[in-house]
Tab-separated table of C-alpha atoms in Angstrom:
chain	number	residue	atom	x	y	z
A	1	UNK	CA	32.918	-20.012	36.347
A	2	UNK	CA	31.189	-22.064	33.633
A	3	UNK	CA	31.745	-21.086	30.188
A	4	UNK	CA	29.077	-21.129	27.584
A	5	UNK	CA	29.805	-20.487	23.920
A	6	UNK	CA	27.468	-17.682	22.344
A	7	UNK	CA	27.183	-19.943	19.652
A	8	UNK	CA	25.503	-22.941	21.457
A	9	UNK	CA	22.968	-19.877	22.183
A	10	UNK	CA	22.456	-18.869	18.462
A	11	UNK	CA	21.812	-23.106	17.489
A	12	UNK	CA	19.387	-23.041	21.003
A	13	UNK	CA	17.588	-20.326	19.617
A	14	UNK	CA	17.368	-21.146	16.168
A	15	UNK	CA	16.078	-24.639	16.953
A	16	UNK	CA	13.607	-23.178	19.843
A	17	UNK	CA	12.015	-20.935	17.226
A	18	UNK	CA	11.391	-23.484	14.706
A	19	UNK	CA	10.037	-25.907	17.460
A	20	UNK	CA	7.798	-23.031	19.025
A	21	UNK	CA	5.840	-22.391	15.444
A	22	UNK	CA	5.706	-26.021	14.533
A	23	UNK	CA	4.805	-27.737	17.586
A	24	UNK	CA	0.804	-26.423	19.466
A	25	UNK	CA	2.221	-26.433	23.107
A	26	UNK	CA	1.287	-29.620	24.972
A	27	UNK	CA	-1.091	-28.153	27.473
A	28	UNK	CA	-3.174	-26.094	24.763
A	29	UNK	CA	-3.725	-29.680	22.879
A	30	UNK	CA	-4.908	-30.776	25.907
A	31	UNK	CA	-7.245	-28.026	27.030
A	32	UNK	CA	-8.084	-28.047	22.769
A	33	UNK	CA	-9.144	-31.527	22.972
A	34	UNK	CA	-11.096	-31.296	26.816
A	35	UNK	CA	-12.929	-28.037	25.259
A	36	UNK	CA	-13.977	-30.471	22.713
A	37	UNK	CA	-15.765	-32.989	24.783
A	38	UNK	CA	-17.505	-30.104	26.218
A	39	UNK	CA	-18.687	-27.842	23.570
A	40	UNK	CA	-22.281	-28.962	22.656
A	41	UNK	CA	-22.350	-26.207	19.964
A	42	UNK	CA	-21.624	-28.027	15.956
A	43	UNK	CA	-20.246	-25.418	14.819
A	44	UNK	CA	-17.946	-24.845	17.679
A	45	UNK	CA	-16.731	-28.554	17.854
A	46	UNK	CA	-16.440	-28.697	13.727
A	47	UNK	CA	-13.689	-25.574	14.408
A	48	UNK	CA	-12.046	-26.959	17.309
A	49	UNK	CA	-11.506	-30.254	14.914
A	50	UNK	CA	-10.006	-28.293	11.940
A	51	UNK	CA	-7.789	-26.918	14.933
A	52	UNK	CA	-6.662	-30.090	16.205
A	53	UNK	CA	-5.825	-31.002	12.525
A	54	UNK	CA	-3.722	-28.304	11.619
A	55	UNK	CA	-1.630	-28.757	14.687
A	56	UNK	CA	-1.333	-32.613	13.571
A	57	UNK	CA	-0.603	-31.359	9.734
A	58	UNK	CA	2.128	-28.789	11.318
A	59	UNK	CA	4.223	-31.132	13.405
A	60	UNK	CA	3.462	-34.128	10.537
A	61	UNK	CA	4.437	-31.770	7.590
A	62	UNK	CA	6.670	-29.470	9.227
A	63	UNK	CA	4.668	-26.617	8.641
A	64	UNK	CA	4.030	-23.322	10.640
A	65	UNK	CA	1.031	-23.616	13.020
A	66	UNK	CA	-0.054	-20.067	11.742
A	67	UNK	CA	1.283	-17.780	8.739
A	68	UNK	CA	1.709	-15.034	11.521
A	69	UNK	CA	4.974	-16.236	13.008
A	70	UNK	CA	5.033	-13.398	15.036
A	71	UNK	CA	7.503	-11.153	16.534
A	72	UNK	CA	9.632	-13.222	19.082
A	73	UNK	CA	10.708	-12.602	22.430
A	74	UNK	CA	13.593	-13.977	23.943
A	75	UNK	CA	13.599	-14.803	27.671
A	76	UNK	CA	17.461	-15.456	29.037
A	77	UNK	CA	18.013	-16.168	32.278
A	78	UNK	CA	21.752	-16.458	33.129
A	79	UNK	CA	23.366	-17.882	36.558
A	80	UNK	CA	25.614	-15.646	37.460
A	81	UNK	CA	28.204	-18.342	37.853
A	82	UNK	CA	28.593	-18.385	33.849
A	83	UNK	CA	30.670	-17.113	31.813
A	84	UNK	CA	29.786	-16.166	27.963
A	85	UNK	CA	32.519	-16.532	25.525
A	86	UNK	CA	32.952	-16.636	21.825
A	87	UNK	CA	30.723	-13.321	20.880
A	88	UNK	CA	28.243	-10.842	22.163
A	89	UNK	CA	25.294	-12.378	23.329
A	90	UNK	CA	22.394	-10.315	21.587
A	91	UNK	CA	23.954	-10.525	18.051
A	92	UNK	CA	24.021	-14.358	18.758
A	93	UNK	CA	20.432	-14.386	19.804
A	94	UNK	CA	19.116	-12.681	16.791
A	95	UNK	CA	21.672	-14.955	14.691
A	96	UNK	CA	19.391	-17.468	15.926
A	97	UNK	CA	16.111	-15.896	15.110
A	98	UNK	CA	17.465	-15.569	11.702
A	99	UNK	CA	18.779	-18.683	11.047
A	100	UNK	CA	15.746	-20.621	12.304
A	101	UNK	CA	13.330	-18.219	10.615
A	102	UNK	CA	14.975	-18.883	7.068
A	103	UNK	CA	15.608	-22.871	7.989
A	104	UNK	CA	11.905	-23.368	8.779
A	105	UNK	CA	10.343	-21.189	6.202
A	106	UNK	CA	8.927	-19.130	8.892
A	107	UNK	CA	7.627	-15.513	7.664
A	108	UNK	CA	9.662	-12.726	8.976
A	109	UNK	CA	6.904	-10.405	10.073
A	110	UNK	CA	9.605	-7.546	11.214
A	111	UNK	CA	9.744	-3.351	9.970
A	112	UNK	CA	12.495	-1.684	10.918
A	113	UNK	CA	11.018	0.670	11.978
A	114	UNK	CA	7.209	1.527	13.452
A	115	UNK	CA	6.865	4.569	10.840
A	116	UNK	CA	9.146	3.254	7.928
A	117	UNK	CA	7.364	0.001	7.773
A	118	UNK	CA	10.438	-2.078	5.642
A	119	UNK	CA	11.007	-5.244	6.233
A	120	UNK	CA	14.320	-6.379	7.696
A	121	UNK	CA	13.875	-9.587	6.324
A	122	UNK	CA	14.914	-12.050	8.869
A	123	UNK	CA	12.416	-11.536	11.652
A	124	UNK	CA	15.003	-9.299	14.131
A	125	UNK	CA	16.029	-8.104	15.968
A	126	UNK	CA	13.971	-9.997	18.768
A	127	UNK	CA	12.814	-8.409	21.533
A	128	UNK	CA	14.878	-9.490	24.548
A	129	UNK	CA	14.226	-9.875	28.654
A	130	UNK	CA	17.600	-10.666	30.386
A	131	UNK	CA	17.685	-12.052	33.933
A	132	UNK	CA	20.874	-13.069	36.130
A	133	UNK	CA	19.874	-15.399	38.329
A	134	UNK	CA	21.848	-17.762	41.045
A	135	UNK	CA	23.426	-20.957	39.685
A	136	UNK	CA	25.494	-22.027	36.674
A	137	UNK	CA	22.870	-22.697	33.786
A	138	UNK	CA	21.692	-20.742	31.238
A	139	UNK	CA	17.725	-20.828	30.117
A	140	UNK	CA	16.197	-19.559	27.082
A	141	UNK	CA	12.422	-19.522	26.087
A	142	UNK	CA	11.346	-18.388	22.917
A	143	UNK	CA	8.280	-16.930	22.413
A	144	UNK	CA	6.811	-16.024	19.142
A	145	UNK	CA	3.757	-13.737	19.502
A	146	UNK	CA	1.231	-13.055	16.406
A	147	UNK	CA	-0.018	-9.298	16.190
A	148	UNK	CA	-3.696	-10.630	15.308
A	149	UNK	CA	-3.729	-10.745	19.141
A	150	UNK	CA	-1.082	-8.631	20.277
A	151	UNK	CA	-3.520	-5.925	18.848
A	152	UNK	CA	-6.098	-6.386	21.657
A	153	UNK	CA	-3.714	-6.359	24.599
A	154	UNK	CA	-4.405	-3.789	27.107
A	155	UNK	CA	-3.349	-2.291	29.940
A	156	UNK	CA	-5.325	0.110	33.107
A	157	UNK	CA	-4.299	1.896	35.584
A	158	UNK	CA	-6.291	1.127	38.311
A	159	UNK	CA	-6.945	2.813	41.887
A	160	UNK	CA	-5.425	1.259	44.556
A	161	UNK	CA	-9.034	0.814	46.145
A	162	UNK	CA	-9.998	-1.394	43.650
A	163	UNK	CA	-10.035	-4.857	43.498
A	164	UNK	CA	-11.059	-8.005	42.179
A	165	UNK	CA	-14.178	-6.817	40.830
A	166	UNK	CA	-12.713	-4.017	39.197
A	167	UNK	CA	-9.822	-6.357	37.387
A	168	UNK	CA	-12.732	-9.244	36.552
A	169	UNK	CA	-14.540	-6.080	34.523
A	170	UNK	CA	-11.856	-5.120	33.043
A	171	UNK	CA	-10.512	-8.376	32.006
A	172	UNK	CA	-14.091	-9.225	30.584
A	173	UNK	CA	-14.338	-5.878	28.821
A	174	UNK	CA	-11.092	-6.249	26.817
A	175	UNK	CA	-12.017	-9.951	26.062
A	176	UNK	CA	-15.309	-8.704	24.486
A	177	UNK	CA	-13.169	-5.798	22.893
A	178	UNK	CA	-11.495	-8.765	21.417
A	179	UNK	CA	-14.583	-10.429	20.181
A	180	UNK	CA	-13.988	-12.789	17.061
A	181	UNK	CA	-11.396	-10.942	16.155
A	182	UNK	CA	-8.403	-12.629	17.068
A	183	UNK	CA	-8.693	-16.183	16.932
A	184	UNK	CA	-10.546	-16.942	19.890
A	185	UNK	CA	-10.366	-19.743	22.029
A	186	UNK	CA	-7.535	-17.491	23.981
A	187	UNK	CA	-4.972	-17.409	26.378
A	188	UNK	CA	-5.162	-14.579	28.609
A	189	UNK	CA	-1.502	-13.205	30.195
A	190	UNK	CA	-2.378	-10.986	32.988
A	191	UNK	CA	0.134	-8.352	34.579
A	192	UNK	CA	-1.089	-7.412	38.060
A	193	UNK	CA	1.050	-4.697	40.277
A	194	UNK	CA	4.844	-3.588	39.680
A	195	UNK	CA	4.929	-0.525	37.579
A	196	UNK	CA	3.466	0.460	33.899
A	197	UNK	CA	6.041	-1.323	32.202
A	198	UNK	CA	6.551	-4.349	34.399
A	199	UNK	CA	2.926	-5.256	34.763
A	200	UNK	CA	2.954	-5.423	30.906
A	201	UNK	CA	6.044	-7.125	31.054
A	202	UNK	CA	4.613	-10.302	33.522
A	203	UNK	CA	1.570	-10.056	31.174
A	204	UNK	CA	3.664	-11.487	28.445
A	205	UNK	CA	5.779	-13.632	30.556
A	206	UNK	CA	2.668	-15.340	31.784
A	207	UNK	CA	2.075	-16.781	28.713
A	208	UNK	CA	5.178	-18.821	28.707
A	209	UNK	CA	3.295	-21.090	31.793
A	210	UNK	CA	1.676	-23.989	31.033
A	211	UNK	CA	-2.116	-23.099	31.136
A	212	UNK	CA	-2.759	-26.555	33.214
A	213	UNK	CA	-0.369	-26.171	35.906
A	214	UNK	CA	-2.114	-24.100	39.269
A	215	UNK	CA	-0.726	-21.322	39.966
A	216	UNK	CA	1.444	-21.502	42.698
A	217	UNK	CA	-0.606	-18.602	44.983
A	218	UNK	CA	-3.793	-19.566	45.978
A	219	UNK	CA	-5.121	-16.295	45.687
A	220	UNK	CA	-3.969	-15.906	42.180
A	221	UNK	CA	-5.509	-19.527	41.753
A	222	UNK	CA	-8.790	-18.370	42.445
A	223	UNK	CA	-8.963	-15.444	40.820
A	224	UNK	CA	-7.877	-17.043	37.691
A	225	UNK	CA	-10.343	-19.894	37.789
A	226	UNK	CA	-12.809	-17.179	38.354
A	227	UNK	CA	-12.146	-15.030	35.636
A	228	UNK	CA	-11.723	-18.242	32.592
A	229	UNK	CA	-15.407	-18.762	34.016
A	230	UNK	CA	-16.792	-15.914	33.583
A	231	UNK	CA	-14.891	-15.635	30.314
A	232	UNK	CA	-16.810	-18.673	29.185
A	233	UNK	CA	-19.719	-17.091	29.518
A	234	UNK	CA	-19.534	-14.778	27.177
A	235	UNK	CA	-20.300	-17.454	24.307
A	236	UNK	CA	-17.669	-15.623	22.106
A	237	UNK	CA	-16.707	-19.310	21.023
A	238	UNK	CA	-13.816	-20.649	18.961
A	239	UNK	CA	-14.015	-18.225	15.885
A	240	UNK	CA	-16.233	-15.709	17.347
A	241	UNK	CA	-18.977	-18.213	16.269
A	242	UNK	CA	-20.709	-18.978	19.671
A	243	UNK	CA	-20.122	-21.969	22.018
A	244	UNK	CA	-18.896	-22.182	25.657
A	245	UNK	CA	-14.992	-22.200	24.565
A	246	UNK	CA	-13.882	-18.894	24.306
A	247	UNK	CA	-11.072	-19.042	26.796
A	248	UNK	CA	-8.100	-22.047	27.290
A	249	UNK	CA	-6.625	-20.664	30.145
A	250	UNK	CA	-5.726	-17.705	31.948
A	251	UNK	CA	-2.229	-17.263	33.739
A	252	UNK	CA	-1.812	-14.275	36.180
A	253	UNK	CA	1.407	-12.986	37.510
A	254	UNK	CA	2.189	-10.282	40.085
A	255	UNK	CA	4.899	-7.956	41.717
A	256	UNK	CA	4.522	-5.561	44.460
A	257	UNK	CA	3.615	-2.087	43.559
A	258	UNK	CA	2.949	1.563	44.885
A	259	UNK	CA	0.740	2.672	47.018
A	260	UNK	CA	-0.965	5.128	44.786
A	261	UNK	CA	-2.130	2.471	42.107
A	262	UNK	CA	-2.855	-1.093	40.537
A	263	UNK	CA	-1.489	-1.608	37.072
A	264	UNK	CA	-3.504	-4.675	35.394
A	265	UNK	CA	-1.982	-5.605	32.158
A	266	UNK	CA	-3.627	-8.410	29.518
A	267	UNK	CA	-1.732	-9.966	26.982
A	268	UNK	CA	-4.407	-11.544	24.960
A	269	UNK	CA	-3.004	-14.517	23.135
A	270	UNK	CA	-4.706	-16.578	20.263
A	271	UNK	CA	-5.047	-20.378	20.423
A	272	UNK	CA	-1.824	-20.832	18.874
A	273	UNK	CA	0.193	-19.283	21.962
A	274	UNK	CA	3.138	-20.698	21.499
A	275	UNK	CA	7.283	-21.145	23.743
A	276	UNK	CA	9.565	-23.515	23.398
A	277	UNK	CA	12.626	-23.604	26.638
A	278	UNK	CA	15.840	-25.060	26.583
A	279	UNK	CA	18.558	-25.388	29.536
A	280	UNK	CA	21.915	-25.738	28.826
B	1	UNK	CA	-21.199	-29.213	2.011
B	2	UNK	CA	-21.831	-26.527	-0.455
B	3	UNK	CA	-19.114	-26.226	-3.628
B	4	UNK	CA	-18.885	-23.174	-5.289
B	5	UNK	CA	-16.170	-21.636	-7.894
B	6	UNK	CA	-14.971	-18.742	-9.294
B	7	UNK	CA	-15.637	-16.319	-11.165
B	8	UNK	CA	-18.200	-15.233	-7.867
B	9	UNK	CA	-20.346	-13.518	-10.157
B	10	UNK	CA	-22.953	-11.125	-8.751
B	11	UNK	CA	-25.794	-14.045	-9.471
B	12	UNK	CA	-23.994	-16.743	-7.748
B	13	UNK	CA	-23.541	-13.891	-4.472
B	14	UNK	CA	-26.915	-13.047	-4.657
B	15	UNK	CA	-27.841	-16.497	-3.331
B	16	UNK	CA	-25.044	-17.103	-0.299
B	17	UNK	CA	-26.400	-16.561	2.824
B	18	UNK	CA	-25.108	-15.227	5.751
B	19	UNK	CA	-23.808	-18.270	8.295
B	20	UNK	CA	-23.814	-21.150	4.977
B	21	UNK	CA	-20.378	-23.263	5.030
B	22	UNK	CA	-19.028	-23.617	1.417
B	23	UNK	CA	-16.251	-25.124	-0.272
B	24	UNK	CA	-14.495	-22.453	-3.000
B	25	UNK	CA	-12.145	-23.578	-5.832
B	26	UNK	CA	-10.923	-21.367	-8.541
B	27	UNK	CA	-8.794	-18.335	-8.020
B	28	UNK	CA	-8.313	-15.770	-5.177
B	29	UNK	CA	-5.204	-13.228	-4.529
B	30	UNK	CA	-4.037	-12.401	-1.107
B	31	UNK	CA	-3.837	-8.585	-0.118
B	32	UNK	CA	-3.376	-7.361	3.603
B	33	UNK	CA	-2.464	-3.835	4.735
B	34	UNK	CA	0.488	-2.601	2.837
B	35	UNK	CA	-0.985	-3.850	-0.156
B	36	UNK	CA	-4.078	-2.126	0.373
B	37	UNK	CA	-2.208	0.983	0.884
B	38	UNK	CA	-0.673	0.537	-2.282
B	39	UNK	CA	-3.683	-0.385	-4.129
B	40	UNK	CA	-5.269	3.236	-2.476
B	41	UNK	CA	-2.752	5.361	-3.483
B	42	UNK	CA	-2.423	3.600	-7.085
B	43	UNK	CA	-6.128	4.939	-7.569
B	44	UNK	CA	-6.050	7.874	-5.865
B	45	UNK	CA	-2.764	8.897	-8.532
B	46	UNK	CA	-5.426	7.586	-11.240
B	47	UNK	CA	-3.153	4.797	-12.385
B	48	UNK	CA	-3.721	1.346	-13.345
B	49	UNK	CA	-3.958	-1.372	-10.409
B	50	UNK	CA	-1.953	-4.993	-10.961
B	51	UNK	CA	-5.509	-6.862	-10.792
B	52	UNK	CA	-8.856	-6.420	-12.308
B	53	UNK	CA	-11.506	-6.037	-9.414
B	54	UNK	CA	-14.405	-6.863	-10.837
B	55	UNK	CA	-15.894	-9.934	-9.119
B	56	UNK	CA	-12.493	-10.338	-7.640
B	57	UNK	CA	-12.047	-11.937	-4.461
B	58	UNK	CA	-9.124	-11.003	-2.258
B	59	UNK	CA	-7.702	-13.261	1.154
B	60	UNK	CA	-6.495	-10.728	3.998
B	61	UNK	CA	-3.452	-13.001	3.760
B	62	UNK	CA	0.230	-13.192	4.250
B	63	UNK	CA	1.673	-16.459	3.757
B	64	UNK	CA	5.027	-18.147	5.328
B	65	UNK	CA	7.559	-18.518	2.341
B	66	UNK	CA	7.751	-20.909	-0.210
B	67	UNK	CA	9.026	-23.698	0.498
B	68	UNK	CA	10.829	-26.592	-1.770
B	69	UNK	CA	7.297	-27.523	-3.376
B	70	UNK	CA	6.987	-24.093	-4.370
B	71	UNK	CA	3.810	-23.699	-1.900
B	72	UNK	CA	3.563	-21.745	0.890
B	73	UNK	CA	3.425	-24.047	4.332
B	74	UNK	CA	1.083	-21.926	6.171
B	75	UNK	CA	-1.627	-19.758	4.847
B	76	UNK	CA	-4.434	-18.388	7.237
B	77	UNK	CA	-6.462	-15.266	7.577
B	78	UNK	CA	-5.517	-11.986	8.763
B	79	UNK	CA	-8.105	-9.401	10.646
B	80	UNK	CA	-10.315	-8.425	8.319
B	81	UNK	CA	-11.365	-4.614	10.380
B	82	UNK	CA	-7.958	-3.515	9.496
B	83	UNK	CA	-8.682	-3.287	6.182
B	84	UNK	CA	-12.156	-2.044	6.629
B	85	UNK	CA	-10.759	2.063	5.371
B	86	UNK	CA	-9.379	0.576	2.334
B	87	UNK	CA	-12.554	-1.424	0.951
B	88	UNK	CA	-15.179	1.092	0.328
B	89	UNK	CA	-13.017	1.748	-2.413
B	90	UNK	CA	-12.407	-1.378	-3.511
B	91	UNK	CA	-16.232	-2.233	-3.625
B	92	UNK	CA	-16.902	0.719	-5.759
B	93	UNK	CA	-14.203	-1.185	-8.548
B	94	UNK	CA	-16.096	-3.975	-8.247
B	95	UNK	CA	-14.403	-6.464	-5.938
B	96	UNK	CA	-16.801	-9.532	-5.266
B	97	UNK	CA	-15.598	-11.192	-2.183
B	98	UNK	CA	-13.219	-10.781	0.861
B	99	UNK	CA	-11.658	-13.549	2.959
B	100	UNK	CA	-10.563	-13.308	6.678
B	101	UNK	CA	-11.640	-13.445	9.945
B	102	UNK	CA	-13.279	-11.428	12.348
B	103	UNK	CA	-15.927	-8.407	12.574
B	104	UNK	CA	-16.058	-5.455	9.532
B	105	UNK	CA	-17.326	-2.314	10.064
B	106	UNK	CA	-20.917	-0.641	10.063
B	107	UNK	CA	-19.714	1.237	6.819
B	108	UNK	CA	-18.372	-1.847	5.066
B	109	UNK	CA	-21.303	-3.852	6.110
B	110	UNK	CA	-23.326	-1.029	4.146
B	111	UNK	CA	-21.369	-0.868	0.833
B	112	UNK	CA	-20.898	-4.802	0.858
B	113	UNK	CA	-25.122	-4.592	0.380
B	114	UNK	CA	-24.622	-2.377	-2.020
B	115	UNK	CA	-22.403	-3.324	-4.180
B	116	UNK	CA	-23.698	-7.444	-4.020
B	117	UNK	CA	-20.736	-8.339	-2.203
B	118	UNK	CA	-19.791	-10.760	0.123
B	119	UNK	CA	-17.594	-11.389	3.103
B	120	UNK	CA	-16.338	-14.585	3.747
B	121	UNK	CA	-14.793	-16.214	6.854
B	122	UNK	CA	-12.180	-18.926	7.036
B	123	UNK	CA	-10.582	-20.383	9.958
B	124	UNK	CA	-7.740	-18.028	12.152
B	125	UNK	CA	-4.936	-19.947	13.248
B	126	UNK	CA	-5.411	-22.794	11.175
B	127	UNK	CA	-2.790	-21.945	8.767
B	128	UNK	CA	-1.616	-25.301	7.756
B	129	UNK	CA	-4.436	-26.424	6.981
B	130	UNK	CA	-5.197	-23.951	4.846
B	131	UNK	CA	-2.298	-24.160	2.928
B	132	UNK	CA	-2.688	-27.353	1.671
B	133	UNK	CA	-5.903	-26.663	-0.092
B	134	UNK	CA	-3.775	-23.955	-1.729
B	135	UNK	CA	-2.456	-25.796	-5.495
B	136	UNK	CA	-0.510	-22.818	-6.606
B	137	UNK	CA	0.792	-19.934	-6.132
B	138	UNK	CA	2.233	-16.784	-8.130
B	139	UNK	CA	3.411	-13.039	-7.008
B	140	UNK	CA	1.921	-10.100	-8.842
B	141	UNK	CA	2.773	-7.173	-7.508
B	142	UNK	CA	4.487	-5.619	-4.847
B	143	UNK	CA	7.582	-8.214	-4.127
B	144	UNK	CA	9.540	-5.971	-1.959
B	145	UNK	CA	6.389	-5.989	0.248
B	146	UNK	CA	7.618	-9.229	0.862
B	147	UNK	CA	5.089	-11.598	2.660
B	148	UNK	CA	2.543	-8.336	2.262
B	149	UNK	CA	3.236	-8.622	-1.696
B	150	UNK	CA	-0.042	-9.776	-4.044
B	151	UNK	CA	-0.162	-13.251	-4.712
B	152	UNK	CA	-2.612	-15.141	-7.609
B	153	UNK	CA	-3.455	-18.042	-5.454
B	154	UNK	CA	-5.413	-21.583	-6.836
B	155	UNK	CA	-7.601	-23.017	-4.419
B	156	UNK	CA	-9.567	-26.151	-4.224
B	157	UNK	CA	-12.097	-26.827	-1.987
B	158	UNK	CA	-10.954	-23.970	0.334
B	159	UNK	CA	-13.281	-23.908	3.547
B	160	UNK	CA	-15.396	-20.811	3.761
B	161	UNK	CA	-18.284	-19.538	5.957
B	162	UNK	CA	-20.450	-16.686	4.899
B	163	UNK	CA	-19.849	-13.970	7.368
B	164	UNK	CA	-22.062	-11.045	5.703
B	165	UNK	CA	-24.634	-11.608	2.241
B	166	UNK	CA	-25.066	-9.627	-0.009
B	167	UNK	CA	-28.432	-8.534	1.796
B	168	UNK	CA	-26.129	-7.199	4.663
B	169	UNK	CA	-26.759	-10.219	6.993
B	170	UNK	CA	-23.824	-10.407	9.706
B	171	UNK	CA	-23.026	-13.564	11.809
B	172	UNK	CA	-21.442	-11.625	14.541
């Protein structure tokens, strides 16, 4: 057995979250900056500069990409050759969260409860997906989501005779739902199969991917490639202003599921979708 | 590019149109749901409200924290059609201007030609660079709102696009 101290977790964490909000992910400055030798539309281009620039101001100035530092979610995965020592895990993630939410000057964004509405005032507790999985590391990705976008996420039950066409329509339909709302050009997580829960789940999850790697089934490939095309189309635009960049990337993930149905979930994500991972 | 400053009186709205880019200095105050709340049920118990409206413009805001410069280090728009319930009322008292992003309502669209107000957009996500055209900052009302709390803010040459006139125009 390999023994981790809790409170190598809680620095992890705490350094992840400030990283995550300060930092535009690598593959979203990329697909940012290809968008932008592509967009023939001024206006378009003129807010995919000012984008570009904050994420240069944020990482120069160590600043937060976006005032909505969102609620975070903590992905764990343990091998289940380690042992944890020195605390209980959860109150050392969310000792984390705290810590690097009051160290970077992040805004804590968090009610304690969904009818109450008060503020905890340290951004927990975190919302947290644990996974044992073979080996002796330990993994954590942090992944602060803004509500701006959370908002629009949706999930369908569809029939099991459905298919791609029906998904495509429904992925379209809740992108236009979306409009200019919140802060298009997106990242679309997309939950196909398991159950009502776990298709929202991998919707989220999905996000953590970088948006320029293939995805790994070529089926899923395709249909992705598809769908940011179509997407495209819609000349939503960066801002809701027009253009051809309304979509980064889109990142499906999938798990087997029932017979009877075929849960789709979307996790629409604003052009600030942002992780940070760590292995220790 | 365009300057204008505040006060936004109703001449100077009277001649933005819908889709112009402007640059704003002067003086704004942030305001996003909970304040709006607040601000509702203030009026509604027919008791004073912590700013005066009248050709007032308010940012669908709420910034990071302060930080050792005393400035916020992010400071970008909210969605505006969450607070679409709360402004009719607000445009009857005389508020000017709103700042945020996204699409308003068929009902605010209406009062906002009304009343001679405007709608502004400024850029989502873009927080930092916001921020920095913010010179100063200070809380008036609502602190235990926290990051939801009123703010006076001092702006120079904050970025701004016209998203509806005061003839009703929309860019969406």
């Amino acid at each position: 057995m390999r023994k981790i101290n809790v409170n190598i977790i809680k620095k992890a964490v705490s350094e992840l979250c400030i990283q995550a909000n300060m930092n535009l992910r690598h593959d979203i400055k990329k697909a940012m900056k290809k968008a932008l030798r592509g967009e023939t539309n001024k206006r378009a281009k003129r807010v995919l500069e000012i984008l570009l620039r904050n994420a240069e101001i944020a990482r120069k100035e160590k600043r937060a990409l976006c005032q909505d530092t969102g609620l975070v979610s903590v992905y764990i995965r343990i091998g289940q050759n380690v042992k944890l020592a020195g605390g209980d895990l959860k109150a050392a993630i969310d000792g984390g969260v705290k810590e690097g939410y009051q160290k970077g000057f992040l805004r804590k964004s968090v009610v304690k409860s969904a009818l109450l509405r008060v503020n905890t005032n340290t951004n927990t507790p975190s919302v947290i997906h644990t996974e044992i999985v073979k080996g002796d590391k330990l993994k954590i990705t942090v992944v602060p989501k803004g509500f701006g976008s959370e908002n629009k996420s949706k999930i369908e039950m569809l029939k099991p005779t459905n298919g791609e066409k029906e998904i495509i329509d429904f992925v379209l339909e809740t992108t236009k739902a979306a409009g200019p709302d919140a802060c298009p050009p997106y990242i679309l997580g997309i939950g196909l199969g398991g159950s009502f829960d776990k298709a929202a789940s991998l919707a989220k999850e999905a996000l953590i991917s970088s948006i320029d790697k293939p995805n790994p089934r070529k089926s899923l490939k395709k249909l992705e490639n598809t769908i940011l095309k179509k997407i495209n189309k819609l000349g939503i635009g960066p801002m809701g202003l027009g253009g051809k960049t309304t979509c980064l990337g889109v990142n499906i993930l999938e798990y087997p599921t029932h017979i009877a149905g075929l849960p789709v979930a979307i996790n629409v994500s604003c052009h600030v979708t942002r992780s940070a991972s760590k292995t220790i | 590019m365009r300057r204008i400053k505040t006060p936004l009186t109703k001449n100077i709205r009277l001649k933005l149109k819908c889709g112009e880019e402007l640059l704003l200095s002067g003086t704004i105050y942030t305001a996003r749901d909970a304040a709006h709340k607040k601000l509702t049920e203030l009026t509604q118990k027919r008791k004073g409200l912590p700013l005066k409206l009248k050709d007032a413009i308010i940012y669908y805001a709420g910034p990071t924290p302060e930080r050792r410069d005393n400035l916020f280090g992010s400071c970008g728009p909210t969605t505006s059609s969450r607070m679409d319930n709360f402004t009719p009322l607000l445009l009857k008292k005389g508020l000017g201007a709103m700042i945020g992003k996204g699409r308003r309502s068929p009902e605010v669209k209406r009062l906002i030609k009304k009343h001679k107000a405007v709608y502004f957009l400024t850029i989502g996500g873009a927080g930092a660079y916001l921020a920095k055209r913010i010179k100063s900052s200070k809380l008036v009302s609502f602190k235990e709102l926290g990051p939801e709390a009123i703010y006076r803010l001092e702006v120079e040459d904050f970025p701004l696009i016209v998203g509806i006139d005061s003839k009703g125009k929309d860019i969406f």
